[in-house]
Amino acid sequence: MNRSTPRLEIFADRIRDNARAIVTQCAKHGVQVAAVTKVLHAHPVLLQALEDTGITMLADSRLQNLRQIAECGTSLPTMLLRAPGRHDIDDTVQLADISLNSSLTTMTALSEAAVRAGTRHGVIVMVDVGDLREGVWPDHLVDVVSSAAALPGIDVKGVGTNLACYGGVQPSVENMTRLVQLRDMARAATGLELGLISGGNSANLPLMMSGAMPSEINNLRIGEAIILGRNTLDRSPWPQTRQDTVEVVAEIIELERKPSIPLGRTGEDAFGQHVTFTDRGIRLRAICNLGRQDVNPSDLAPVDPGNIVLGASSDHLIVDMTDSSESVEIGTEVRFWPTYAGLLATATSSAVWKAAATPHRL
Ligand SMILES: *Cc1c(COP(=O)(O)O)cnc(C)c1O
């Protein structure tokens, strides 16, 4: 394993246990799990962790990640979570068994590509039940589904929706029931089975667990609850999962006692911000080899509760280590828990090493 810093350590066994726990919870409610890999850039360590967990699909928003999934080899069907761009149509048909779509223009292009490739492509027609991100407006759904169903090489598998991402609208009995009713309307109008109803993402789990999610919803696309073990409505720990699944590791490249307030007249920092400082007196300050190029410092929580992340410029992360529980010196590794945004940033940064790791604490 490459021990260089900065690096992301992935505790595969913990992610595997999280996936199994969530698959079991979902199975009790008749829901199959499409595991979403984008927040870890579809890293091979994640893909391996997800094997034999009972998930039924691998899903990602990027073709680059789906290509990685294909290269690693999987027996599971794959799903593209974001409608493809014009120049990505052929790759979509090649790399994804199913894609989430709302535009007939795109589905027509997918149809032509599927015919060219001599294959078939599945689509889930997305409908917007209120979050104002992707999805046809409900009164267009029947039209779009019937037109898509007439396209050669296209199988309309069902309908789906996404909530809690842009507008922050929470999944509810009302919007989930609406999704089922819309599927039933489209089914009646077209005679298609439309057997797959993909009700949403990790934010749907609380409604599902309460027993209030309509039983027709039979698929959820789950990323954060598996990978970070969090209820995405409030980021609280999700039952039967662990949160200590990944760590960001940097090392100390300078260690000095300095005042906590800058000396001299202050203006904007390197990022155009006016920073305010808390006077804690003279403190032991570490510079770690991580910066805003890799991650926003507010998306890192020190594993050692004595440490305080003070801020960062492009390549220097400043951490108050006065109350650190371990003795520190140049070269000491400092560990952080990333938020979802912090994990997305570090996982997709080519400047951060990634490695499977064995936790040094249990
Ligand atoms: C990212 C994404 C998901 C997974 O969201 P989580 O909150 O990580 O569970 C599901 N569906 C779509 C369309 C997505 O883009």
Short mmCIF file of C-alpha atoms and ligand atoms in Angstrom, two decimals:
data_model
loop_
_atom_site.label_atom_id
_atom_site.label_comp_id
_atom_site.label_asym_id
_atom_site.label_seq_id
_atom_site.Cartn_x
_atom_site.Cartn_y
_atom_site.Cartn_z
CA MET A 1 0.00 0.00 0.00
CA ASN A 2 1.20 3.49 -0.79
CA ARG A 3 1.68 5.30 2.50
CA SER A 4 2.26 8.71 0.89
CA THR A 5 0.18 11.63 2.01
CA PRO A 6 -2.31 13.06 1.52
CA ARG A 7 -4.29 9.87 1.24
CA LEU A 8 -7.76 8.49 1.71
CA GLU A 9 -7.94 5.26 3.69
CA ILE A 10 -10.92 3.09 2.89
CA PHE A 11 -12.01 0.55 5.50
CA ALA A 12 -13.62 -1.91 3.12
CA ASP A 13 -14.92 -4.35 5.75
CA ARG A 14 -16.91 -1.62 7.45
CA ILE A 15 -18.46 -0.50 4.18
CA ARG A 16 -19.31 -4.11 3.37
CA ASP A 17 -21.06 -4.51 6.74
CA ASN A 18 -22.96 -1.27 6.15
CA ALA A 19 -24.11 -2.47 2.73
CA ARG A 20 -25.28 -5.79 4.17
CA ALA A 21 -27.18 -4.07 6.98
CA ILE A 22 -28.97 -1.75 4.57
CA VAL A 23 -29.76 -4.52 2.08
CA THR A 24 -31.35 -6.48 4.96
CA GLN A 25 -33.36 -3.46 6.13
CA CYS A 26 -34.56 -2.77 2.58
CA ALA A 27 -35.41 -6.42 1.90
CA LYS A 28 -37.90 -6.34 4.79
CA HIS A 29 -39.76 -3.64 2.88
CA GLY A 30 -39.54 -5.29 -0.53
CA VAL A 31 -36.92 -2.81 -1.73
CA GLN A 32 -33.86 -3.72 -3.78
CA VAL A 33 -30.70 -1.66 -3.44
CA ALA A 34 -28.75 -0.07 -6.27
CA ALA A 35 -25.45 0.86 -4.60
CA VAL A 36 -24.24 4.32 -5.65
CA THR A 37 -20.48 4.54 -6.03
CA LYS A 38 -19.87 8.15 -7.09
CA VAL A 39 -18.76 9.58 -3.73
CA LEU A 40 -15.78 7.18 -3.78
CA HIS A 41 -15.11 7.69 -7.50
CA ALA A 42 -16.08 4.01 -8.01
CA HIS A 43 -12.78 3.01 -6.41
CA PRO A 44 -11.93 -0.70 -6.85
CA VAL A 45 -11.71 -1.12 -3.06
CA LEU A 46 -15.33 0.02 -2.80
CA LEU A 47 -16.42 -2.20 -5.68
CA GLN A 48 -14.83 -5.17 -3.96
CA ALA A 49 -16.47 -4.27 -0.66
CA LEU A 50 -19.88 -4.26 -2.32
CA GLU A 51 -19.48 -7.78 -3.71
CA ASP A 52 -21.72 -10.41 -2.09
CA THR A 53 -23.67 -7.88 -0.07
CA GLY A 54 -27.00 -8.53 -1.76
CA ILE A 55 -27.14 -5.27 -3.70
CA THR A 56 -28.77 -5.82 -7.08
CA MET A 57 -27.22 -3.03 -9.13
CA LEU A 58 -24.21 -0.71 -9.29
CA ALA A 59 -25.12 2.90 -10.02
CA ASP A 60 -23.06 5.96 -10.78
CA SER A 61 -23.64 9.40 -12.24
CA ARG A 62 -20.46 9.43 -14.36
CA LEU A 63 -19.52 7.30 -17.35
CA GLN A 64 -15.88 7.49 -16.29
CA ASN A 65 -16.87 5.65 -13.11
CA LEU A 66 -19.03 3.14 -14.97
CA ARG A 67 -16.04 2.40 -17.19
CA GLN A 68 -14.00 1.69 -14.07
CA ILE A 69 -16.77 -0.63 -12.88
CA ALA A 70 -16.64 -2.46 -16.23
CA GLU A 71 -12.87 -2.74 -16.04
CA CYS A 72 -13.01 -4.17 -12.53
CA GLY A 73 -15.58 -6.64 -13.75
CA THR A 74 -19.01 -7.11 -12.21
CA SER A 75 -21.85 -9.51 -12.75
CA LEU A 76 -24.37 -6.90 -11.60
CA PRO A 77 -26.38 -4.68 -13.91
CA THR A 78 -25.20 -1.07 -14.02
CA MET A 79 -27.19 2.15 -13.90
CA LEU A 80 -26.26 5.63 -15.10
CA LEU A 81 -27.82 8.07 -12.62
CA ARG A 82 -27.52 11.22 -14.69
CA ALA A 83 -28.89 11.78 -18.18
CA PRO A 84 -26.01 11.48 -20.65
CA GLY A 85 -24.72 14.39 -22.73
CA ARG A 86 -24.91 14.35 -26.52
CA HIS A 87 -21.46 12.92 -27.04
CA ASP A 88 -21.84 10.23 -24.38
CA ILE A 89 -24.74 8.35 -25.93
CA ASP A 90 -22.83 5.42 -27.40
CA ASP A 91 -20.77 4.98 -24.24
CA THR A 92 -23.96 5.00 -22.18
CA VAL A 93 -25.41 2.14 -24.17
CA GLN A 94 -22.14 0.29 -23.87
CA LEU A 95 -21.45 0.91 -20.17
CA ALA A 96 -24.90 1.07 -18.56
CA ASP A 97 -27.74 -1.41 -18.68
CA ILE A 98 -30.17 1.23 -17.48
CA SER A 99 -30.09 5.02 -17.38
CA LEU A 100 -32.28 7.58 -15.64
CA ASN A 101 -33.79 9.92 -18.21
CA SER A 102 -36.35 12.64 -18.64
CA SER A 103 -35.74 13.99 -22.15
CA LEU A 104 -37.25 12.32 -25.20
CA THR A 105 -34.45 13.82 -27.31
CA THR A 106 -31.88 11.92 -25.27
CA MET A 107 -33.91 8.72 -25.22
CA THR A 108 -34.26 8.91 -29.03
CA ALA A 109 -30.49 9.19 -29.32
CA LEU A 110 -30.09 6.24 -26.92
CA SER A 111 -32.50 4.26 -29.08
CA GLU A 112 -30.46 4.96 -32.22
CA ALA A 113 -27.25 3.99 -30.40
CA ALA A 114 -28.78 0.77 -29.08
CA VAL A 115 -29.94 -0.18 -32.57
CA ARG A 116 -26.48 0.63 -33.98
CA ALA A 117 -24.84 -1.54 -31.33
CA GLY A 118 -27.35 -4.32 -31.82
CA THR A 119 -28.35 -4.20 -28.17
CA ARG A 120 -31.15 -2.94 -25.95
CA HIS A 121 -30.98 -0.18 -23.33
CA GLY A 122 -33.23 0.16 -20.31
CA VAL A 123 -34.56 3.52 -19.17
CA ILE A 124 -36.25 4.69 -16.03
CA VAL A 125 -38.27 7.80 -16.76
CA MET A 126 -37.65 10.30 -14.00
CA VAL A 127 -40.50 12.42 -12.72
CA ASP A 128 -40.15 15.53 -10.57
CA VAL A 129 -42.43 15.30 -7.55
CA GLY A 130 -41.14 18.53 -6.05
CA ASP A 131 -37.36 18.74 -5.50
CA LEU A 132 -36.85 20.68 -8.78
CA ARG A 133 -33.81 18.76 -9.91
CA GLU A 134 -34.27 16.16 -12.67
CA GLY A 135 -37.53 14.67 -13.90
CA VAL A 136 -40.41 15.46 -16.24
CA TRP A 137 -43.18 17.47 -14.72
CA PRO A 138 -45.96 15.00 -13.74
CA ASP A 139 -48.46 16.12 -16.39
CA HIS A 140 -45.98 15.14 -19.14
CA LEU A 141 -45.19 11.70 -17.80
CA VAL A 142 -47.75 9.67 -19.75
CA ASP A 143 -46.71 11.32 -23.04
CA VAL A 144 -43.02 10.81 -22.44
CA VAL A 145 -43.44 7.18 -21.36
CA SER A 146 -45.58 6.29 -24.37
CA SER A 147 -43.20 7.99 -26.81
CA ALA A 148 -40.18 6.32 -25.20
CA ALA A 149 -41.89 2.93 -25.31
CA ALA A 150 -42.25 3.25 -29.09
CA LEU A 151 -38.49 3.70 -29.57
CA PRO A 152 -36.69 0.66 -31.01
CA GLY A 153 -34.01 -0.81 -28.74
CA ILE A 154 -35.39 0.92 -25.64
CA ASP A 155 -37.04 -0.87 -22.72
CA VAL A 156 -38.91 1.45 -20.40
CA LYS A 157 -38.38 -0.37 -17.11
CA GLY A 158 -40.31 1.96 -14.90
CA VAL A 159 -40.37 5.36 -13.28
CA GLY A 160 -38.27 7.05 -10.67
CA THR A 161 -37.76 10.22 -8.73
CA ASN A 162 -35.06 11.97 -6.75
CA LEU A 163 -35.62 14.07 -3.64
CA ALA A 164 -33.66 15.86 -0.92
CA CYS A 165 -30.81 16.78 -3.27
CA TYR A 166 -31.48 20.20 -4.72
CA GLY A 167 -34.64 21.58 -3.15
CA GLY A 168 -34.15 19.60 0.06
CA VAL A 169 -37.71 18.25 -0.25
CA GLN A 170 -38.06 15.23 2.03
CA PRO A 171 -39.57 11.96 0.85
CA SER A 172 -43.10 11.72 2.25
CA VAL A 173 -46.15 9.50 2.08
CA GLU A 174 -47.66 12.14 -0.23
CA ASN A 175 -44.87 12.45 -2.80
CA MET A 176 -44.19 8.69 -2.82
CA THR A 177 -47.89 7.90 -3.26
CA ARG A 178 -47.97 10.43 -6.07
CA LEU A 179 -45.09 8.61 -7.78
CA VAL A 180 -46.97 5.30 -7.55
CA GLN A 181 -50.17 6.90 -8.90
CA LEU A 182 -48.24 8.38 -11.80
CA ARG A 183 -46.75 4.98 -12.58
CA ASP A 184 -50.25 3.48 -12.49
CA MET A 185 -51.55 6.17 -14.86
CA ALA A 186 -48.67 5.57 -17.29
CA ARG A 187 -49.21 1.83 -17.00
CA ALA A 188 -52.91 2.16 -17.79
CA ALA A 189 -52.25 4.48 -20.73
CA THR A 190 -49.49 2.38 -22.31
CA GLY A 191 -50.13 -1.20 -21.24
CA LEU A 192 -46.46 -1.41 -20.20
CA GLU A 193 -45.62 -3.17 -16.96
CA LEU A 194 -43.35 -0.38 -15.65
CA GLY A 195 -42.40 -2.78 -12.89
CA LEU A 196 -39.51 -0.80 -11.44
CA ILE A 197 -40.27 2.16 -9.20
CA SER A 198 -37.05 3.77 -8.03
CA GLY A 199 -38.23 5.96 -5.18
CA GLY A 200 -35.04 7.86 -4.38
CA ASN A 201 -31.77 7.82 -2.46
CA SER A 202 -30.53 7.48 1.12
CA ALA A 203 -33.02 10.15 2.20
CA ASN A 204 -35.85 7.65 1.59
CA LEU A 205 -34.62 5.20 4.22
CA PRO A 206 -36.29 6.85 7.25
CA LEU A 207 -39.70 6.79 5.53
CA MET A 208 -39.14 3.20 4.46
CA MET A 209 -38.14 2.11 7.98
CA SER A 210 -41.23 3.79 9.45
CA GLY A 211 -43.31 1.47 7.27
CA ALA A 212 -45.02 4.41 5.58
CA MET A 213 -43.42 4.16 2.14
CA PRO A 214 -45.88 2.64 -0.36
CA SER A 215 -45.07 -1.03 -0.96
CA GLU A 216 -44.98 -0.52 -4.74
CA ILE A 217 -41.66 1.33 -4.39
CA ASN A 218 -39.23 -1.51 -4.98
CA ASN A 219 -35.88 0.16 -5.67
CA LEU A 220 -33.72 2.73 -3.89
CA ARG A 221 -30.38 4.11 -5.03
CA ILE A 222 -28.19 4.24 -1.91
CA GLY A 223 -24.79 5.88 -1.62
CA GLU A 224 -24.13 7.87 1.56
CA ALA A 225 -26.02 5.58 3.97
CA ILE A 226 -23.82 2.66 2.85
CA ILE A 227 -20.53 4.48 2.51
CA LEU A 228 -20.72 6.89 5.46
CA GLY A 229 -23.47 5.24 7.52
CA ARG A 230 -25.51 8.41 7.77
CA ASN A 231 -29.16 9.40 7.72
CA THR A 232 -28.92 12.10 5.06
CA LEU A 233 -31.90 14.06 6.39
CA ASP A 234 -29.90 15.14 9.46
CA ARG A 235 -26.53 13.32 9.14
CA SER A 236 -27.21 11.30 12.30
CA PRO A 237 -25.75 7.77 12.41
CA TRP A 238 -27.94 5.33 10.51
CA PRO A 239 -29.03 2.29 12.59
CA GLN A 240 -26.76 -0.78 12.32
CA THR A 241 -24.10 1.05 10.34
CA ARG A 242 -20.69 2.49 11.17
CA GLN A 243 -19.56 5.99 10.34
CA ASP A 244 -15.81 5.35 10.66
CA THR A 245 -15.46 3.93 7.15
CA VAL A 246 -12.97 6.31 5.55
CA GLU A 247 -10.26 8.65 6.85
CA VAL A 248 -8.34 11.44 5.21
CA VAL A 249 -4.69 11.34 6.27
CA ALA A 250 -2.20 14.19 5.95
CA GLU A 251 1.18 14.71 7.57
CA ILE A 252 2.75 17.53 9.49
CA ILE A 253 5.23 19.53 7.41
CA GLU A 254 5.64 22.45 9.86
CA LEU A 255 5.08 22.64 13.60
CA GLU A 256 5.48 25.99 15.36
CA ARG A 257 4.17 27.83 18.39
CA LYS A 258 2.50 30.98 17.12
CA PRO A 259 -0.14 33.47 18.23
CA SER A 260 -3.72 32.73 17.16
CA ILE A 261 -4.26 36.23 15.77
CA PRO A 262 -2.30 37.42 12.70
CA LEU A 263 0.07 40.36 13.19
CA GLY A 264 -0.41 43.47 11.05
CA ARG A 265 -3.25 44.93 9.09
CA THR A 266 -5.37 42.18 7.43
CA GLY A 267 -7.09 42.16 4.06
CA GLU A 268 -8.45 39.40 1.90
CA ASP A 269 -6.98 35.92 2.10
CA ALA A 270 -5.92 33.86 -0.95
CA PHE A 271 -9.57 33.05 -1.66
CA GLY A 272 -11.03 36.53 -1.41
CA GLN A 273 -12.42 35.99 2.09
CA HIS A 274 -12.07 38.14 5.19
CA VAL A 275 -11.23 35.57 7.83
CA THR A 276 -12.05 36.13 11.50
CA PHE A 277 -9.79 34.71 14.18
CA THR A 278 -10.41 33.49 17.72
CA ASP A 279 -7.75 34.54 20.22
CA ARG A 280 -6.66 31.40 22.05
CA GLY A 281 -3.23 32.83 22.90
CA ILE A 282 0.01 31.16 21.79
CA ARG A 283 -0.80 27.77 20.25
CA LEU A 284 1.02 24.80 18.74
CA ARG A 285 0.11 25.03 15.10
CA ALA A 286 0.73 22.31 12.54
CA ILE A 287 0.75 22.75 8.80
CA CYS A 288 -0.42 19.55 7.10
CA ASN A 289 0.16 18.72 3.44
CA LEU A 290 -3.44 19.04 2.33
CA GLY A 291 -5.27 22.06 0.98
CA ARG A 292 -8.27 23.50 -0.77
CA GLN A 293 -7.08 21.86 -3.96
CA ASP A 294 -8.05 18.60 -2.28
CA VAL A 295 -10.88 19.53 0.05
CA ASN A 296 -12.70 22.37 1.77
CA PRO A 297 -11.26 22.42 5.33
CA SER A 298 -14.73 22.77 6.84
CA ASP A 299 -15.50 19.29 5.47
CA LEU A 300 -12.90 17.67 7.73
CA ALA A 301 -13.42 16.72 11.37
CA PRO A 302 -10.25 15.75 13.26
CA VAL A 303 -10.27 12.14 14.46
CA ASP A 304 -8.41 13.36 17.58
CA PRO A 305 -10.98 15.54 19.36
CA GLY A 306 -8.17 17.69 20.79
CA ASN A 307 -7.25 18.99 17.35
CA ILE A 308 -8.90 22.00 15.70
CA VAL A 309 -8.95 22.64 11.95
CA LEU A 310 -8.21 26.35 11.66
CA GLY A 311 -8.30 26.75 7.89
CA ALA A 312 -6.48 26.12 4.67
CA SER A 313 -5.02 27.73 1.61
CA SER A 314 -4.54 25.79 -1.64
CA ASP A 315 -1.93 23.41 -0.24
CA HIS A 316 -1.53 24.13 3.48
CA LEU A 317 -4.01 22.92 6.09
CA ILE A 318 -3.53 24.59 9.44
CA VAL A 319 -4.43 22.59 12.53
CA ASP A 320 -4.22 23.67 16.17
CA MET A 321 -2.57 20.69 17.85
CA THR A 322 -1.95 22.18 21.31
CA ASP A 323 -4.44 19.80 22.92
CA SER A 324 -3.63 16.81 20.75
CA SER A 325 -3.80 13.55 22.70
CA GLU A 326 -0.64 12.23 21.04
CA SER A 327 2.80 13.75 20.89
CA VAL A 328 3.41 15.24 17.49
CA GLU A 329 6.45 16.11 15.40
CA ILE A 330 7.30 16.79 11.78
CA GLY A 331 6.09 13.81 9.77
CA THR A 332 3.35 12.78 12.22
CA GLU A 333 0.21 11.73 10.36
CA VAL A 334 -2.96 13.58 11.24
CA ARG A 335 -6.34 11.98 10.55
CA PHE A 336 -9.73 13.43 9.69
CA TRP A 337 -13.27 12.20 9.10
CA PRO A 338 -14.61 13.71 5.87
CA THR A 339 -18.21 14.81 5.35
CA TYR A 340 -19.98 13.66 2.18
CA ALA A 341 -18.66 16.74 0.37
CA GLY A 342 -15.19 16.18 1.80
CA LEU A 343 -15.19 12.58 0.68
CA LEU A 344 -16.41 13.50 -2.81
CA ALA A 345 -13.63 16.08 -3.11
CA THR A 346 -10.77 13.91 -1.85
CA ALA A 347 -11.95 10.79 -3.68
CA THR A 348 -12.08 12.63 -7.00
CA SER A 349 -8.80 14.49 -6.50
CA SER A 350 -5.92 12.98 -8.45
CA ALA A 351 -3.60 14.54 -5.85
CA VAL A 352 -4.92 12.33 -3.04
CA TRP A 353 -3.74 8.72 -2.81
CA LYS A 354 -6.40 6.13 -2.11
CA ALA A 355 -5.83 2.86 -0.38
CA ALA A 356 -7.61 0.02 1.30
CA ALA A 357 -6.53 0.10 4.92
CA THR A 358 -6.90 -1.75 8.16
CA PRO A 359 -8.17 0.56 10.87
CA HIS A 360 -5.54 1.22 13.54
CA ARG A 361 -8.33 1.64 16.12
CA LEU A 362 -11.36 -0.64 16.46
C1 LIG B 1 -26.07 10.53 -5.97
C2 LIG B 1 -27.41 9.97 -6.33
C3 LIG B 1 -28.03 9.02 -5.51
C4 LIG B 1 -27.43 8.56 -4.20
O1 LIG B 1 -27.60 9.52 -3.21
P1 LIG B 1 -27.18 9.23 -1.67
O2 LIG B 1 -27.69 10.40 -0.92
O3 LIG B 1 -25.70 9.13 -1.67
O4 LIG B 1 -27.83 7.96 -1.29
C5 LIG B 1 -29.24 8.51 -5.91
N1 LIG B 1 -29.84 8.92 -7.05
C6 LIG B 1 -29.29 9.83 -7.86
C7 LIG B 1 -30.00 10.23 -9.10
C8 LIG B 1 -28.06 10.38 -7.53
O5 LIG B 1 -27.50 11.30 -8.34
#
